[in-house]
CSV table of C-alpha atoms in Angstrom, one decimal:
chain,number,residue,atom,x,y,z
A,523,UNK,CA,0.0,0.0,0.0
A,524,UNK,CA,1.4,3.4,-0.9
A,525,UNK,CA,1.9,5.9,1.9
A,526,UNK,CA,-0.9,8.5,2.6
A,527,UNK,CA,0.0,11.7,0.8
A,528,UNK,CA,0.9,14.3,3.5
A,529,UNK,CA,-0.2,17.2,1.4
A,530,UNK,CA,-3.8,16.1,1.8
A,531,UNK,CA,-3.7,16.3,5.5
A,532,UNK,CA,-4.4,20.1,5.8
A,533,UNK,CA,-7.3,19.7,3.3
A,534,UNK,CA,-8.9,17.0,5.5
A,535,UNK,CA,-8.2,18.6,8.8
A,536,UNK,CA,-9.7,22.0,7.8
A,537,UNK,CA,-13.1,20.2,7.5
A,538,UNK,CA,-13.2,19.1,11.1
A,539,UNK,CA,-14.7,20.8,14.1
A,540,UNK,CA,-12.5,22.8,16.5
A,541,UNK,CA,-13.0,20.4,19.4
A,542,UNK,CA,-11.6,17.6,17.3
A,543,UNK,CA,-8.7,19.7,16.0
A,544,UNK,CA,-7.7,20.7,19.6
A,545,UNK,CA,-7.4,17.0,20.5
A,546,UNK,CA,-5.4,16.2,17.3
A,547,UNK,CA,-2.8,18.8,18.3
A,548,UNK,CA,-1.5,16.1,20.7
A,549,UNK,CA,-1.0,13.5,17.9
A,550,UNK,CA,2.4,14.9,16.9
A,551,UNK,CA,4.5,18.1,16.9
A,552,UNK,CA,4.0,18.5,13.2
A,553,UNK,CA,0.2,18.3,13.5
A,554,UNK,CA,0.3,20.7,16.5
A,555,UNK,CA,2.3,23.2,14.5
A,556,UNK,CA,0.0,22.8,11.5
A,557,UNK,CA,-3.2,23.4,13.5
A,558,UNK,CA,-1.6,26.5,15.1
A,559,UNK,CA,-0.4,27.9,11.8
A,560,UNK,CA,-2.0,31.2,10.7
A,561,UNK,CA,-2.7,29.9,7.2
A,562,UNK,CA,-4.4,26.8,8.5
A,563,UNK,CA,-6.6,28.9,10.9
A,564,UNK,CA,-7.7,31.0,7.9
A,565,UNK,CA,-8.3,27.9,5.7
A,566,UNK,CA,-10.4,26.3,8.5
A,567,UNK,CA,-12.5,29.5,9.0
A,568,UNK,CA,-13.0,29.9,5.2
A,569,UNK,CA,-14.2,26.3,4.9
A,570,UNK,CA,-16.7,26.7,7.7
A,571,UNK,CA,-18.0,30.0,6.3
A,572,UNK,CA,-18.2,28.5,2.8
A,573,UNK,CA,-20.1,25.4,3.8
A,574,UNK,CA,-22.1,27.1,6.6
A,575,UNK,CA,-20.9,24.4,9.0
A,576,UNK,CA,-19.8,24.7,12.6
A,577,UNK,CA,-22.3,27.5,13.1
A,578,UNK,CA,-23.5,28.0,16.7
A,579,UNK,CA,-26.2,29.8,18.5
A,580,UNK,CA,-24.9,31.5,21.6
A,581,UNK,CA,-27.4,31.8,24.5
A,582,UNK,CA,-26.6,34.7,26.9
A,583,UNK,CA,-28.5,34.4,30.1
A,584,UNK,CA,-30.4,37.7,30.4
A,585,UNK,CA,-32.4,37.1,33.6
A,586,UNK,CA,-30.4,35.1,36.1
A,587,UNK,CA,-27.0,35.3,37.9
A,588,UNK,CA,-25.1,32.7,36.0
A,589,UNK,CA,-21.4,32.2,35.5
A,590,UNK,CA,-21.9,29.8,32.6
A,591,UNK,CA,-22.6,30.5,28.9
A,592,UNK,CA,-24.5,28.1,26.6
A,593,UNK,CA,-24.4,27.3,22.9
A,594,UNK,CA,-26.1,24.9,20.5
A,595,UNK,CA,-25.8,23.9,16.9
A,596,UNK,CA,-27.8,26.6,15.1
A,597,UNK,CA,-29.3,24.3,12.5
A,598,UNK,CA,-30.5,21.5,14.7
A,599,UNK,CA,-30.7,23.4,18.1
A,600,UNK,CA,-29.1,20.3,19.6
A,601,UNK,CA,-25.7,19.5,21.3
A,602,UNK,CA,-26.0,21.9,24.1
A,603,UNK,CA,-22.7,22.9,25.7
A,604,UNK,CA,-21.9,25.2,28.5
A,605,UNK,CA,-18.6,26.8,29.5
A,606,UNK,CA,-17.4,29.4,32.0
A,607,UNK,CA,-17.9,33.1,31.1
A,608,UNK,CA,-14.9,35.5,31.0
A,609,UNK,CA,-16.5,37.6,33.8
A,610,UNK,CA,-18.1,36.1,36.9
A,611,UNK,CA,-21.6,37.3,37.9
A,612,UNK,CA,-22.6,38.3,41.4
A,613,UNK,CA,-25.9,39.3,42.8
A,614,UNK,CA,-24.7,42.8,43.7
A,615,UNK,CA,-22.7,43.3,40.5
A,616,UNK,CA,-23.6,43.9,36.9
A,617,UNK,CA,-23.8,41.0,34.5
A,618,UNK,CA,-21.6,40.9,31.4
A,619,UNK,CA,-23.1,40.8,27.9
A,620,UNK,CA,-21.9,39.9,24.3
A,621,UNK,CA,-21.5,43.1,22.2
A,622,UNK,CA,-20.6,41.4,19.0
A,623,UNK,CA,-19.3,38.4,17.1
A,624,UNK,CA,-17.0,37.9,14.1
A,625,UNK,CA,-15.0,35.0,12.8
A,626,UNK,CA,-15.6,33.0,16.0
A,627,UNK,CA,-14.5,35.8,18.4
A,628,UNK,CA,-17.0,37.3,20.8
A,629,UNK,CA,-16.5,40.7,22.5
A,630,UNK,CA,-17.8,40.6,26.1
A,631,UNK,CA,-18.5,43.8,28.1
A,632,UNK,CA,-18.8,44.2,31.9
A,633,UNK,CA,-19.6,47.6,33.2
A,634,UNK,CA,-17.1,47.4,36.1
A,635,UNK,CA,-14.5,44.9,34.9
A,636,UNK,CA,-14.1,46.0,31.3
A,637,UNK,CA,-14.1,44.2,27.9
A,638,UNK,CA,-12.6,40.9,26.8
A,639,UNK,CA,-12.1,39.2,23.4
A,640,UNK,CA,-13.2,35.6,23.9
A,641,UNK,CA,-13.1,32.5,21.7
A,642,UNK,CA,-15.6,30.1,23.2
A,643,UNK,CA,-14.5,27.3,20.9
A,644,UNK,CA,-10.9,27.3,22.1
A,645,UNK,CA,-11.8,28.6,25.6
A,646,UNK,CA,-9.2,31.4,25.2
A,647,UNK,CA,-9.8,34.9,26.5
A,648,UNK,CA,-7.9,38.2,26.3
A,649,UNK,CA,-8.8,41.1,28.6
A,650,UNK,CA,-8.4,44.5,27.1
A,651,UNK,CA,-6.4,47.2,28.8
A,652,UNK,CA,-8.2,49.9,30.6
A,653,UNK,CA,-9.0,53.3,29.1
A,654,UNK,CA,-6.9,56.4,29.9
A,655,UNK,CA,-8.1,58.1,33.1
A,656,UNK,CA,-8.8,61.4,31.4
A,657,UNK,CA,-11.5,59.8,29.2
A,658,UNK,CA,-13.0,57.4,31.8
A,659,UNK,CA,-13.2,60.1,34.5
A,660,UNK,CA,-15.2,62.3,32.1
A,661,UNK,CA,-17.8,59.5,31.4
A,662,UNK,CA,-21.3,60.5,32.3
A,663,UNK,CA,-22.4,57.1,33.7
A,664,UNK,CA,-25.9,56.0,34.4
A,665,UNK,CA,-25.7,53.3,37.0
A,666,UNK,CA,-28.3,50.5,37.2
A,667,UNK,CA,-29.0,49.8,33.5
A,668,UNK,CA,-27.9,47.0,31.3
A,669,UNK,CA,-27.9,49.1,28.1
A,670,UNK,CA,-27.7,52.9,28.6
A,671,UNK,CA,-27.3,55.8,26.3
A,672,UNK,CA,-24.0,57.0,27.8
A,673,UNK,CA,-21.9,53.9,26.8
A,674,UNK,CA,-22.2,52.9,23.2
A,675,UNK,CA,-20.2,49.8,22.0
A,676,UNK,CA,-19.4,47.9,18.9
A,677,UNK,CA,-17.1,45.1,17.6
A,678,UNK,CA,-15.8,44.4,14.2
A,679,UNK,CA,-12.9,43.5,11.8
A,680,UNK,CA,-10.9,45.9,9.7
A,681,UNK,CA,-10.4,43.8,6.6
A,682,UNK,CA,-7.8,46.3,5.2
A,683,UNK,CA,-5.3,45.9,8.1
A,684,UNK,CA,-6.7,42.5,9.2
A,685,UNK,CA,-7.3,43.7,12.7
A,686,UNK,CA,-10.1,43.1,15.2
A,687,UNK,CA,-11.4,46.3,16.7
A,688,UNK,CA,-13.6,47.4,19.5
A,689,UNK,CA,-15.3,50.8,19.5
A,690,UNK,CA,-16.3,52.5,22.8
A,691,UNK,CA,-18.3,55.8,22.8
A,692,UNK,CA,-18.6,57.5,26.2
A,693,UNK,CA,-21.0,60.4,26.8
A,694,UNK,CA,-19.0,63.4,28.1
A,695,UNK,CA,-19.9,65.1,31.4
A,696,UNK,CA,-18.3,68.3,30.3
A,697,UNK,CA,-19.1,68.5,26.6
A,698,UNK,CA,-22.2,67.8,24.5
A,699,UNK,CA,-20.7,64.8,22.6
A,700,UNK,CA,-19.6,61.2,22.7
A,701,UNK,CA,-15.8,60.8,23.1
A,702,UNK,CA,-14.8,57.8,21.0
A,703,UNK,CA,-12.0,55.4,21.4
A,704,UNK,CA,-11.0,52.4,19.3
A,705,UNK,CA,-9.1,49.3,20.4
A,706,UNK,CA,-6.8,47.5,18.0
A,707,UNK,CA,-6.0,43.8,18.7
A,708,UNK,CA,-2.8,44.1,16.8
A,709,UNK,CA,-1.4,46.8,19.0
A,710,UNK,CA,-3.3,45.9,22.1
A,711,UNK,CA,-4.0,49.6,22.7
A,712,UNK,CA,-6.9,52.1,22.8
A,713,UNK,CA,-6.7,55.2,20.7
A,714,UNK,CA,-8.8,58.3,20.7
A,715,UNK,CA,-10.5,59.2,17.4
A,716,UNK,CA,-12.8,62.1,16.5
A,717,UNK,CA,-16.0,62.6,18.5
A,718,UNK,CA,-19.2,61.1,17.2
A,719,UNK,CA,-21.3,63.7,15.3
A,720,UNK,CA,-24.6,62.0,16.3
A,721,UNK,CA,-26.5,61.7,19.5
A,722,UNK,CA,-27.8,58.3,20.7
A,723,UNK,CA,-30.8,59.1,23.0
A,724,UNK,CA,-32.1,55.6,23.1
A,725,UNK,CA,-29.8,52.5,23.2
A,726,UNK,CA,-31.3,49.0,23.0
A,727,UNK,CA,-28.5,47.1,21.4
A,728,UNK,CA,-24.8,47.3,20.4
A,729,UNK,CA,-23.4,48.2,17.0
A,730,UNK,CA,-23.9,46.0,14.0
A,731,UNK,CA,-20.8,45.1,11.9
A,732,UNK,CA,-21.0,44.7,8.1
A,733,UNK,CA,-19.0,46.0,5.1
A,734,UNK,CA,-16.0,47.1,7.2
A,735,UNK,CA,-18.1,49.4,9.4
A,736,UNK,CA,-20.0,49.3,12.6
A,737,UNK,CA,-23.6,50.7,12.5
A,738,UNK,CA,-25.9,52.3,15.1
A,739,UNK,CA,-29.1,54.3,15.1
A,740,UNK,CA,-29.1,57.9,16.4
A,741,UNK,CA,-30.1,61.5,15.9
A,742,UNK,CA,-28.4,64.4,14.1
A,743,UNK,CA,-27.3,66.7,16.9
A,744,UNK,CA,-28.7,69.9,15.3
A,745,UNK,CA,-31.8,68.8,13.5
A,746,UNK,CA,-32.8,65.8,15.7
A,747,UNK,CA,-33.4,63.7,12.5
A,748,UNK,CA,-33.4,60.0,13.2
A,749,UNK,CA,-30.8,58.2,11.1
A,750,UNK,CA,-28.8,55.0,10.7
A,751,UNK,CA,-25.1,55.8,10.7
A,752,UNK,CA,-21.8,53.9,10.6
A,753,UNK,CA,-18.2,54.2,11.5
A,754,UNK,CA,-15.7,52.9,9.0
A,755,UNK,CA,-13.1,50.8,10.8
A,756,UNK,CA,-10.2,51.7,8.5
A,757,UNK,CA,-10.8,55.3,7.5
A,758,UNK,CA,-12.4,56.1,10.9
A,759,UNK,CA,-15.0,58.3,9.2
A,760,UNK,CA,-18.6,58.5,10.2
A,761,UNK,CA,-21.3,58.3,7.5
A,762,UNK,CA,-25.1,58.0,7.1
A,763,UNK,CA,-26.7,55.0,5.6
A,764,UNK,CA,-29.2,56.0,2.9
A,765,UNK,CA,-32.8,55.7,4.1
A,766,UNK,CA,-35.5,53.6,2.5
A,767,UNK,CA,-39.1,54.6,1.9
A,768,UNK,CA,-40.8,56.1,4.9
A,769,UNK,CA,-43.9,53.9,4.5
A,770,UNK,CA,-45.1,50.7,2.8
A,771,UNK,CA,-47.6,50.9,0.0
A,772,UNK,CA,-49.4,48.0,1.7
A,773,UNK,CA,-50.0,49.1,5.3
A,774,UNK,CA,-50.9,46.0,7.2
A,775,UNK,CA,-52.1,48.0,10.2
A,776,UNK,CA,-54.9,49.5,8.0
A,777,UNK,CA,-54.1,53.1,8.9
A,778,UNK,CA,-54.5,55.8,6.3
A,779,UNK,CA,-51.5,57.7,7.7
A,780,UNK,CA,-48.8,55.7,9.4
A,781,UNK,CA,-45.4,57.2,8.6
A,782,UNK,CA,-44.2,58.4,12.0
A,783,UNK,CA,-41.7,56.0,13.3
A,784,UNK,CA,-38.3,55.9,15.0
A,785,UNK,CA,-35.4,53.5,14.3
A,786,UNK,CA,-34.8,51.1,17.2
A,787,UNK,CA,-32.3,48.3,16.5
A,788,UNK,CA,-29.9,47.9,13.6
A,789,UNK,CA,-28.5,44.5,12.9
A,790,UNK,CA,-27.2,42.0,10.3
A,791,UNK,CA,-29.5,39.4,8.9
A,792,UNK,CA,-28.4,36.9,6.2
A,793,UNK,CA,-25.3,39.1,5.4
A,794,UNK,CA,-27.5,42.2,5.0
A,795,UNK,CA,-28.0,45.3,7.1
A,796,UNK,CA,-31.4,45.3,8.8
A,797,UNK,CA,-33.3,47.7,11.0
A,798,UNK,CA,-36.5,47.7,13.1
A,799,UNK,CA,-38.9,50.6,12.8
A,800,UNK,CA,-41.0,51.4,15.9
A,801,UNK,CA,-44.6,52.5,15.1
A,802,UNK,CA,-45.8,53.1,18.7
A,803,UNK,CA,-47.8,56.1,17.5
A,804,UNK,CA,-49.9,54.2,14.9
A,805,UNK,CA,-53.6,55.2,15.3
A,806,UNK,CA,-54.7,51.6,14.6
A,807,UNK,CA,-52.3,49.3,16.5
A,808,UNK,CA,-48.7,49.5,17.9
A,809,UNK,CA,-46.4,47.6,15.7
A,810,UNK,CA,-42.8,47.1,14.5
A,811,UNK,CA,-41.5,46.5,11.0
A,812,UNK,CA,-38.2,45.0,10.1
A,813,UNK,CA,-36.6,46.1,6.9
A,814,UNK,CA,-33.5,44.6,5.1
A,815,UNK,CA,-31.0,46.4,2.9
A,816,UNK,CA,-30.5,43.7,0.2
A,817,UNK,CA,-27.7,45.6,-1.5
A,818,UNK,CA,-25.5,47.5,0.9
A,819,UNK,CA,-25.5,51.3,0.4
A,820,UNK,CA,-28.3,51.2,-2.2
A,821,UNK,CA,-31.3,53.1,-1.0
A,822,UNK,CA,-33.7,51.4,-3.4
A,823,UNK,CA,-32.8,47.9,-2.1
A,824,UNK,CA,-34.5,48.4,1.3
A,825,UNK,CA,-37.3,45.8,1.6
A,826,UNK,CA,-39.8,45.3,4.3
A,827,UNK,CA,-39.3,41.8,5.7
A,828,UNK,CA,-42.0,41.4,8.4
A,829,UNK,CA,-44.6,43.1,10.5
A,830,UNK,CA,-45.2,42.5,14.2
A,831,UNK,CA,-48.1,43.9,16.2
A,832,UNK,CA,-48.1,44.2,20.0
A,833,UNK,CA,-51.3,42.1,20.3
A,834,UNK,CA,-50.2,39.2,18.0
A,835,UNK,CA,-46.5,38.9,18.9
A,836,UNK,CA,-45.3,36.6,21.7
A,837,UNK,CA,-42.6,38.7,23.2
A,838,UNK,CA,-41.6,42.4,23.7
A,839,UNK,CA,-41.8,43.8,20.2
A,840,UNK,CA,-40.3,47.2,20.8
A,841,UNK,CA,-36.8,45.9,21.5
A,842,UNK,CA,-37.0,43.3,18.8
A,843,UNK,CA,-33.9,42.5,16.8
A,844,UNK,CA,-33.4,39.9,14.1
A,845,UNK,CA,-30.8,37.3,14.9
A,846,UNK,CA,-30.7,34.9,11.9
A,847,UNK,CA,-32.6,32.9,9.2
A,848,UNK,CA,-33.2,29.2,9.6
A,849,UNK,CA,-31.4,27.1,7.1
A,850,UNK,CA,-34.5,26.8,4.8
A,851,UNK,CA,-34.9,30.6,4.9
A,852,UNK,CA,-38.6,30.4,5.9
A,853,UNK,CA,-38.1,31.5,9.5
A,854,UNK,CA,-36.3,34.3,11.3
A,855,UNK,CA,-35.2,34.1,14.9
A,856,UNK,CA,-36.0,37.3,16.9
A,857,UNK,CA,-35.2,38.3,20.4
A,858,UNK,CA,-35.4,41.5,22.6
A,859,UNK,CA,-32.0,41.5,24.1
A,860,UNK,CA,-32.5,39.0,27.0
A,861,UNK,CA,-35.6,40.2,28.9
A,862,UNK,CA,-38.0,37.8,27.2
A,863,UNK,CA,-37.9,34.4,25.5
A,864,UNK,CA,-36.6,34.5,21.8
A,865,UNK,CA,-39.1,33.3,19.2
A,866,UNK,CA,-39.2,32.1,15.6
A,867,UNK,CA,-41.3,34.1,13.1
A,868,UNK,CA,-42.5,32.1,10.1
A,869,UNK,CA,-42.2,34.4,7.0
A,870,UNK,CA,-44.8,32.3,5.0
A,871,UNK,CA,-47.8,32.1,7.3
A,872,UNK,CA,-46.7,34.7,9.9
A,873,UNK,CA,-47.0,32.3,12.8
A,874,UNK,CA,-44.6,32.2,15.7
A,875,UNK,CA,-43.3,29.9,18.4
A,876,UNK,CA,-41.0,30.4,21.3
A,877,UNK,CA,-37.4,29.2,21.2
A,878,UNK,CA,-37.0,26.4,23.8
A,879,UNK,CA,-33.7,24.6,24.4
A,880,UNK,CA,-33.9,21.9,27.0
A,881,UNK,CA,-31.3,22.4,29.7
A,882,UNK,CA,-30.6,26.0,28.8
A,883,UNK,CA,-32.0,29.2,30.3
A,884,UNK,CA,-35.1,30.4,28.6
A,885,UNK,CA,-34.8,34.2,28.9
A,886,UNK,CA,-31.7,34.8,26.8
A,887,UNK,CA,-30.1,37.1,24.4
A,888,UNK,CA,-28.9,35.2,21.3
A,889,UNK,CA,-26.1,35.7,18.8
A,890,UNK,CA,-24.8,33.6,16.0
A,891,UNK,CA,-21.1,32.7,15.8
A,892,UNK,CA,-18.9,30.2,13.8
A,893,UNK,CA,-16.5,27.9,15.6
A,894,UNK,CA,-12.9,28.9,14.7
A,895,UNK,CA,-9.3,28.7,15.8
A,896,UNK,CA,-8.8,32.5,15.5
A,897,UNK,CA,-6.5,33.8,18.2
A,898,UNK,CA,-7.9,36.3,20.8
A,899,UNK,CA,-4.6,38.2,21.0
């Protein structure tokens, strides 16, 4: 029998789950070196993203003091695993939360302990250095809230410099602005950039990363106009995302005039930017619409995806954010950030049912991540 061709080994290994690869590192020194190699890490990640394999649903306990985190296979909702969180939880302390996910890394925020980059697949964690005192001391904090409009966060990847970055905006006590700092994984440092030109009076979720930029909803400081805006991670420039139509031609609420809304949550759904519109002032019924920007940056590509009324929906609609499509594309997972139970919305018959994972907490915030070997530092 001819010997097994060694050049095929990387091609085979890059199709395996992370847990198996971590065990295989002990097979031999060459295998250990191969699996740690930067090129192999990228190949393994690329294979997972291309085939949509190794995709997990992270369950972040939003109601209980719990030092564990939970995850399941996103497609099957099986194979529940739990692992220790980067920050412990105490009854008298704040709980941590996930502020973003990219390439298998999760950014975790704790109001007193700081921020960490965490790879739950490898169980590795890197705690970010503290901000300079002159910035942190000027922070106009609002104690007692999970999300607040004085601390605005985001996590993403600068694909020009191949650098993972965290953005932290702190409302100033002394100036009418957000002072903005950006963390670079490559340099392991925070750096001050120009102040944010928008106000964020309401904050229900963290920034959404897509197309090399992190996005939030906010108001123009002078006019008060409600907008979707982004911060480009390479140029560090702020910009507005073009707005879609102010109303649908087919108004499901039945109101003759129903155009007054505010943007609530911006997110990423199926690789597209999405946003929820809050119609609390509708004269017929309170409702929320979720719109998807099918072609990034193209105003005309905004498409209404779904309609949720307060009376028909099974959870808190006004903090609703879209998490992800089911594999068949017929359902969307929605949650409200952890105060209620997430639920599936069927796009065909507009029915809904609550997400229930045996053995896991029920009141959770959810985020999708792909298992990877990407380093946290």
